[in-house]
XYZ file of C-alpha atoms in Angstrom:
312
model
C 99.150 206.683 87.260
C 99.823 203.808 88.934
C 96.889 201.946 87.156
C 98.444 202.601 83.593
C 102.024 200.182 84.317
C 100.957 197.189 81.864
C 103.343 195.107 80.190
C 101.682 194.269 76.280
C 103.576 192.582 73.410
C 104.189 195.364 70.692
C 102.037 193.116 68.058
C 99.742 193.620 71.184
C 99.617 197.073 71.016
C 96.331 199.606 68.594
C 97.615 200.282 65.472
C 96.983 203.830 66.808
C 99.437 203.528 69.409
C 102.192 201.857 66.968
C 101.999 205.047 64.879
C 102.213 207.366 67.842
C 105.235 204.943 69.043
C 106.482 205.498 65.006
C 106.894 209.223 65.003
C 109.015 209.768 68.663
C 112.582 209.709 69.644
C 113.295 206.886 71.966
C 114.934 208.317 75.017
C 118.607 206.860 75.484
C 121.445 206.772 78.409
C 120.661 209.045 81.143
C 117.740 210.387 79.753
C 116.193 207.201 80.340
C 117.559 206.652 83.809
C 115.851 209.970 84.331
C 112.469 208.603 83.462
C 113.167 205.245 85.008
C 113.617 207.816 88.423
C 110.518 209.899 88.114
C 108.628 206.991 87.028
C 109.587 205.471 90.205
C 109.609 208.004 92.349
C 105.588 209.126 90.946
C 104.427 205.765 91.075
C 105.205 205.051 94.533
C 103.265 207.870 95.583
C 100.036 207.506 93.892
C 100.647 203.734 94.980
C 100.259 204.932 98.430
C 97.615 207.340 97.866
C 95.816 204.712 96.433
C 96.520 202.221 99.355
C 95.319 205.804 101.666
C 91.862 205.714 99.948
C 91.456 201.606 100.252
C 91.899 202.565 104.022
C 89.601 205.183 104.207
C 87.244 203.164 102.448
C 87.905 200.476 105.134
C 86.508 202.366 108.077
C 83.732 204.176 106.792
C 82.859 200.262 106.107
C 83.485 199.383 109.256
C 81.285 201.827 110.852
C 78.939 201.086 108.472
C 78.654 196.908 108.674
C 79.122 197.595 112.453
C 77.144 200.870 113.634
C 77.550 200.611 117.375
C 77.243 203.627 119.662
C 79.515 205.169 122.038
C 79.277 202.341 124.227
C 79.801 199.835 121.500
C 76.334 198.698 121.640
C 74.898 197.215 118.488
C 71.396 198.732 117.173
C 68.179 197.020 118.361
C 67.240 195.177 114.757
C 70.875 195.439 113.866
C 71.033 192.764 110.749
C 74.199 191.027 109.443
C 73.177 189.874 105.844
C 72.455 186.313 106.918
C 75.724 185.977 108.223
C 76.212 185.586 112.220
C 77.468 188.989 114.074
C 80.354 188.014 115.086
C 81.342 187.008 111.420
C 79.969 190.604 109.981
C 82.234 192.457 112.943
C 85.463 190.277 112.613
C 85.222 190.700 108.431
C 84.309 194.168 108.709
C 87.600 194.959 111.535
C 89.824 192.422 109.698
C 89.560 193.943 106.257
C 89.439 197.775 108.120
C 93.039 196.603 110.227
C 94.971 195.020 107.367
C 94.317 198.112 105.367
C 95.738 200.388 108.076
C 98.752 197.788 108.312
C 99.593 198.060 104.419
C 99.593 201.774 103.912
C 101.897 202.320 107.335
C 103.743 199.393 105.839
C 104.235 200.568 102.290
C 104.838 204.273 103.321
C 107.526 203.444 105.434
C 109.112 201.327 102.192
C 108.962 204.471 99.819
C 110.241 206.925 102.788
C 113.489 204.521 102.608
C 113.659 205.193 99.161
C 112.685 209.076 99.520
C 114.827 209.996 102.200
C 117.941 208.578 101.132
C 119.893 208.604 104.507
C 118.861 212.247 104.443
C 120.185 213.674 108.271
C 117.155 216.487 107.290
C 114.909 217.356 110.094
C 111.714 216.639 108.063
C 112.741 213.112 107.578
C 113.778 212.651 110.881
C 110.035 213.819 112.506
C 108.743 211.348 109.626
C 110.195 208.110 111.673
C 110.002 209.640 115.559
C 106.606 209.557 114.938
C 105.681 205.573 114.521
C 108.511 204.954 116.545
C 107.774 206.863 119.598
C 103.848 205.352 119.531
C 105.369 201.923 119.041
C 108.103 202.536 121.798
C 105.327 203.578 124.330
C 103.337 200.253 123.188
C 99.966 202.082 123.939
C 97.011 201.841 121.268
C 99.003 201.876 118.017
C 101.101 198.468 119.109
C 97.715 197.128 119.683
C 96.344 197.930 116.158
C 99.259 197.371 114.417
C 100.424 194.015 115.980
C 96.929 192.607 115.826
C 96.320 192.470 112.206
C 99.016 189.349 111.950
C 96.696 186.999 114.016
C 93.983 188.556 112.528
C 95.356 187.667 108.789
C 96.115 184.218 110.387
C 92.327 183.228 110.846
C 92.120 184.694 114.490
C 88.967 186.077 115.596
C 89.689 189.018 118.175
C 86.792 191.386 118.454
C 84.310 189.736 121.281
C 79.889 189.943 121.203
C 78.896 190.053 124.341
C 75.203 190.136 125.123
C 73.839 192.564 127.828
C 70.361 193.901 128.764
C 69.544 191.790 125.463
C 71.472 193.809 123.455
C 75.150 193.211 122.152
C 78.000 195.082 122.812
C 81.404 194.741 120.855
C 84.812 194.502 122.336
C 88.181 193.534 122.215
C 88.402 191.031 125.196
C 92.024 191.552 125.716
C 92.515 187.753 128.515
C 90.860 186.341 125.079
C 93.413 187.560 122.551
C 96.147 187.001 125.519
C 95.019 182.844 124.433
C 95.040 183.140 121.163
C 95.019 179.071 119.802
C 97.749 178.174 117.418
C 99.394 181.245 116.929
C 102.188 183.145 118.682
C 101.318 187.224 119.486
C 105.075 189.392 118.840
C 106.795 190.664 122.136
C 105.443 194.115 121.398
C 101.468 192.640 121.431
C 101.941 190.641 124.514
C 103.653 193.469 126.328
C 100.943 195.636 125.687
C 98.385 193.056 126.662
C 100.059 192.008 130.268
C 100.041 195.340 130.980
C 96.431 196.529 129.692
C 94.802 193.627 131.668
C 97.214 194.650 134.834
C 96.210 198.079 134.941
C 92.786 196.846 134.672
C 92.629 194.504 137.284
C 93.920 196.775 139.642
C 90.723 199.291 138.936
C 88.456 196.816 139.186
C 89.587 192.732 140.244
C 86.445 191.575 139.449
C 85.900 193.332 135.754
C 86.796 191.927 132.702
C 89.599 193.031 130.498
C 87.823 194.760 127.779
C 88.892 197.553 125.301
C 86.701 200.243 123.794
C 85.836 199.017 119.815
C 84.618 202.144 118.176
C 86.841 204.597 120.175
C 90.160 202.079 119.364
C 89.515 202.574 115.776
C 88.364 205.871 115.860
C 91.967 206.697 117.469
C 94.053 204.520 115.391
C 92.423 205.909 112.585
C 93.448 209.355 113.533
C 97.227 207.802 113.890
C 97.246 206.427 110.439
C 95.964 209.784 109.292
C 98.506 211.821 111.097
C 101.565 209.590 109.691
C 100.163 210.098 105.853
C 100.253 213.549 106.440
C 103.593 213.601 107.797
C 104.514 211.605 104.903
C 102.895 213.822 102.415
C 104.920 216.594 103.409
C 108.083 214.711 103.089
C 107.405 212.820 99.301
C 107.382 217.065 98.563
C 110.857 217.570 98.203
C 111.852 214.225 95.925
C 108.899 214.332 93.998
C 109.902 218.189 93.319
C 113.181 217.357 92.192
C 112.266 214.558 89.999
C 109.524 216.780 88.397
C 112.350 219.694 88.111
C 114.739 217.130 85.926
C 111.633 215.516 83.870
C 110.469 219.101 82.818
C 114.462 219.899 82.021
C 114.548 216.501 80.021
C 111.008 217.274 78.262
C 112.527 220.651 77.147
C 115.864 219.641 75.744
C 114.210 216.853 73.745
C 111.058 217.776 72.114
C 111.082 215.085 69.298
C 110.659 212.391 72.465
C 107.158 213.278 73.987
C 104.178 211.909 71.448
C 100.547 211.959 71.981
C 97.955 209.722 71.830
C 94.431 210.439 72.928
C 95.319 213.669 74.543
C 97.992 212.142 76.797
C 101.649 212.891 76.380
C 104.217 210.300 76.533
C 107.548 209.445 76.576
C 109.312 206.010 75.307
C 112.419 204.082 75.984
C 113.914 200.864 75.136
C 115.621 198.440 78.017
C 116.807 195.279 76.282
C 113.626 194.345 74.090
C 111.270 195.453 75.673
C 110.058 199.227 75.368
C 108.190 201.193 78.264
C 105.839 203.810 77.516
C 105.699 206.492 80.032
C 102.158 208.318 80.383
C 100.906 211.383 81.122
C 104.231 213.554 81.554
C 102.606 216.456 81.399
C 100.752 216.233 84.490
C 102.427 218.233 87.423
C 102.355 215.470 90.295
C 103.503 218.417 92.887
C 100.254 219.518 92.182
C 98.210 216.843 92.998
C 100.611 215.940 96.040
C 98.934 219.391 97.228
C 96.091 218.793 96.604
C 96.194 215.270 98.134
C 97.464 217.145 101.427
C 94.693 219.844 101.736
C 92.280 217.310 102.263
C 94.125 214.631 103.707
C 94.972 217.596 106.602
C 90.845 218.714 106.680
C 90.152 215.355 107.150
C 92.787 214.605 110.135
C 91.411 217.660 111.415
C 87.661 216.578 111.807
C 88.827 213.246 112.926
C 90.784 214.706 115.760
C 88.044 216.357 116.609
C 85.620 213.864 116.670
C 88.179 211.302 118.885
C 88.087 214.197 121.112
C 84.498 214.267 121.602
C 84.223 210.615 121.391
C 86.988 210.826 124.714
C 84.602 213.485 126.609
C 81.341 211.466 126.307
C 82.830 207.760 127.028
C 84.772 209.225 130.509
């Protein structure tokens, strides 16, 4: 849905469409606000659906441009396009990181809008969730704080060679330097005391963090908070439906078609907006969305938990 908001001169517009356009009532007043509501309301959740599946997307491309093993080892023969590894693995986490960072970014934005200064329950587990990882500025502060220097031309994800093989990590005294660029209070508290608690296991180790088991978790955060969000777009996206399919039946003469698709028009100064597909039930597909988004959480929780078993 959110793919069909294009703005088109009416001249613009198929002949076809003109006609279709020619034979509705043009919603008015607060039938039009209505619309203007459920437009916005829909589109912001398919927006963040779609910016869901660009993450997904993300790390299966991650783990496929950068296949190490439990250990973060690279493959024997591993090949990087004709590009050098550390290029491939910084690309590969950069584009995987700044995905994660929009959709926690943009969800937050519409559950502003959603909630409404709503004192419900729902809404309230919605925002203890980032807030509590962020307050304990564990593995999510990491993640979500390092995708800034990371869109600012840093390179943080370390190649190390051993036994002639290379191993991938996130050398946390390197990103503690970062040149030119200034890490947030949250990353550098998180880093100080990382690289503390790991000097005091071992003083003469280095201060590296896990590659594929960081994502893997973070992954399984991101995942948890669309859930959570899922649940709570239900009830405004329910309501909005309920008054579109109240508007639809108390004015017939508005809703056209054209190819199949239903519609609904409106005029705001001169320019007219075209509302598509109003018959599709977007409760449904929220649903829909959920069962799988929850199947998936579920087989990534499982697989961080035997990723956590073997790497102990």
């Amino acid at each position: 849905m959110a793919d069909l908001v294009h703005v088109l001169p009416l001249q613009s517009v198929s002949d076809e469409a003109q006609e279709a356009l020619s034979k509705i009532e043009y919603l008015e007043g607060d039938s039009a606000t209505k619309v203007k509501e459920y437009d916005g309301v829909v589109r912001s959740f398919w927006e963040v659906n779609q910016l869901y599946e660009q993450f997904r997307w993300n790390y299966g491309e991650l783990r496929r441009l950068v296949p190490c093993d439990r250990s973060d080892f690279l493959p024997d023969g591993f090949t990087s396009g004709g590009f050098g590894e550390r290029t491939v693995v910084n690309a590969a986490f950069g584009n995987y990181v700044s995905a994660a960072r929009g959709l926690v970014d943009r969800m937050q934005a519409v559950m502003r809008v959603y909630d409404r200064g709503s004192e419900k329950e729902l809404y309230k587990k919605y925002w203890k969730l980032p807030s509590a990882w962020y307050d304990r500025g564990g593995l999510y502060v990491f993640m979500y704080e390092i995708r800034n220097p990371v869109q600012h031309g840093q390179t943080v994800v370390s190649l190390v060679r051993e036994n002639g093989l290379i191993r991938v990590r996130f050398d946390l005294d390197q990103i503690a330097d970062l040149r030119d660029y200034n890490t947030s209070p949250k990353l550098r508290a998180f880093l100080s005391k990382s690289i503390s608690i790991m000097k005091e296991r071992d003083s003469s180790g280095c201060s590296y963090l896990c590659f594929r088991y960081t994502n893997m978790k973070y992954q399984e955060l991101v995942l948890k908070l669309f859930c959570h969000f899922l649940d709570c777009a239900e009830p405004r996206i329910r309501a909005v439906r309920r008054d579109m399919k109240k508007l639809l039946s108390q004015h017939g003469k508005a809703v056209g078609k054209l190819g199949g698709i239903s519609f609904v028009a409106y005029r705001d100064g001169d320019i007219t907006h075209v509302f598509n597909e109003v018959d599709v039930d977007p409760v449904k597909d929220l649903k829909d969305i959920r069962r799988k988004a929850q199947k998936h959480l579920k087989d990534v929780q499982n697989a961080v938990t035997a990723e956590r078993r073997s790497i102990r």
